[in-house]
Amino acid sequence: REVRRLAPITVCAEQQIYEVMLMFKRGCKHPIIIEKDGQKLSQLDENEVLHAYFTDKRTTSSMEDLLLVY
């Protein structure tokens, strides 16, 4: 599958993984920028989010929870 462009997604630390996945677009690579109180906490790759959701079954985790794991 070909990736045509980068499409960064900025999310709040409190948002749940599935909410972030709803923002994904086909054919785009998504660096995910996690913010809390208007400040950047960290950045994750979309593959880390997909792995957490589908492999680790972290279906109700927040993005902030993922920072502790990844």
mmCIF file of C-alpha atoms in Angstrom:
data_model
loop_
_atom_site.group_PDB
_atom_site.id
_atom_site.type_symbol
_atom_site.label_atom_id
_atom_site.label_comp_id
_atom_site.label_asym_id
_atom_site.label_seq_id
_atom_site.Cartn_x
_atom_site.Cartn_y
_atom_site.Cartn_z
ATOM 1 C CA ARG A 1 0.000 0.000 0.000
ATOM 2 C CA GLU A 2 1.383 3.358 -1.016
ATOM 3 C CA VAL A 3 1.554 6.322 1.345
ATOM 4 C CA ARG A 4 0.897 9.513 -0.593
ATOM 5 C CA ARG A 5 1.443 12.176 2.051
ATOM 6 C CA LEU A 6 2.001 13.007 5.697
ATOM 7 C CA ALA A 7 -1.075 14.159 7.600
ATOM 8 C CA PRO A 8 -0.134 15.025 11.206
ATOM 9 C CA ILE A 9 -2.914 14.748 13.772
ATOM 10 C CA THR A 10 -2.872 16.828 16.960
ATOM 11 C CA VAL A 11 -4.847 15.303 19.832
ATOM 12 C CA CYS A 12 -5.475 15.921 23.517
ATOM 13 C CA ALA A 13 -3.819 13.570 25.982
ATOM 14 C CA GLU A 14 -7.250 12.652 27.364
ATOM 15 C CA GLN A 15 -8.643 11.467 24.017
ATOM 16 C CA GLN A 16 -9.199 7.748 23.670
ATOM 17 C CA ILE A 17 -7.395 5.670 21.063
ATOM 18 C CA TYR A 18 -10.508 4.885 19.037
ATOM 19 C CA GLU A 19 -11.333 8.610 18.753
ATOM 20 C CA VAL A 20 -7.898 9.234 17.283
ATOM 21 C CA MET A 21 -8.205 6.304 14.879
ATOM 22 C CA LEU A 22 -11.413 7.838 13.504
ATOM 23 C CA MET A 23 -9.256 10.745 12.262
ATOM 24 C CA PHE A 24 -7.030 8.483 10.130
ATOM 25 C CA LYS A 25 -7.298 8.856 6.353
ATOM 26 C CA ARG A 26 -6.504 6.196 3.779
ATOM 27 C CA GLY A 27 -3.236 6.707 1.922
ATOM 28 C CA CYS A 28 -1.783 9.056 4.555
ATOM 29 C CA LYS A 29 0.895 8.548 7.169
ATOM 30 C CA HIS A 30 -0.128 10.070 10.510
ATOM 31 C CA PRO A 31 2.398 11.333 13.029
ATOM 32 C CA ILE A 32 0.274 11.869 16.151
ATOM 33 C CA ILE A 33 1.140 14.885 18.282
ATOM 34 C CA ILE A 34 -0.153 14.578 21.839
ATOM 35 C CA GLU A 35 -0.845 17.792 23.748
ATOM 36 C CA LYS A 36 -1.915 18.550 27.296
ATOM 37 C CA ASP A 37 -2.891 22.048 28.436
ATOM 38 C CA GLY A 38 -1.746 23.428 25.069
ATOM 39 C CA GLN A 39 1.777 22.011 25.424
ATOM 40 C CA LYS A 40 3.236 19.189 23.335
ATOM 41 C CA LEU A 41 3.821 16.120 25.505
ATOM 42 C CA SER A 42 5.067 13.722 22.898
ATOM 43 C CA GLN A 43 4.589 12.290 19.443
ATOM 44 C CA LEU A 44 3.637 8.761 18.422
ATOM 45 C CA ASP A 45 3.598 7.000 15.088
ATOM 46 C CA GLU A 46 0.247 5.704 13.827
ATOM 47 C CA ASN A 47 1.632 2.150 13.909
ATOM 48 C CA GLU A 48 2.123 2.409 17.678
ATOM 49 C CA VAL A 49 -1.525 3.405 18.094
ATOM 50 C CA LEU A 50 -2.727 0.601 15.810
ATOM 51 C CA HIS A 51 -0.580 -1.933 17.675
ATOM 52 C CA ALA A 52 -1.915 -0.789 21.046
ATOM 53 C CA TYR A 53 -5.518 -1.056 19.847
ATOM 54 C CA PHE A 54 -5.465 -4.293 17.845
ATOM 55 C CA THR A 55 -2.627 -6.315 19.404
ATOM 56 C CA ASP A 56 -2.556 -5.129 23.016
ATOM 57 C CA LYS A 57 -6.376 -4.693 23.104
ATOM 58 C CA ARG A 58 -6.075 -1.252 24.730
ATOM 59 C CA THR A 59 -9.469 -0.286 23.323
ATOM 60 C CA THR A 60 -10.421 2.167 26.073
ATOM 61 C CA SER A 61 -6.999 3.668 26.828
ATOM 62 C CA SER A 62 -6.304 7.364 26.495
ATOM 63 C CA MET A 63 -3.411 8.699 24.461
ATOM 64 C CA GLU A 64 -1.695 9.697 27.703
ATOM 65 C CA ASP A 65 -1.888 6.049 28.834
ATOM 66 C CA LEU A 66 -0.018 5.045 25.678
ATOM 67 C CA LEU A 67 2.862 7.353 26.529
ATOM 68 C CA LEU A 68 3.625 5.168 29.538
ATOM 69 C CA VAL A 69 3.835 2.078 27.315
ATOM 70 C CA TYR A 70 5.459 3.402 24.140
#
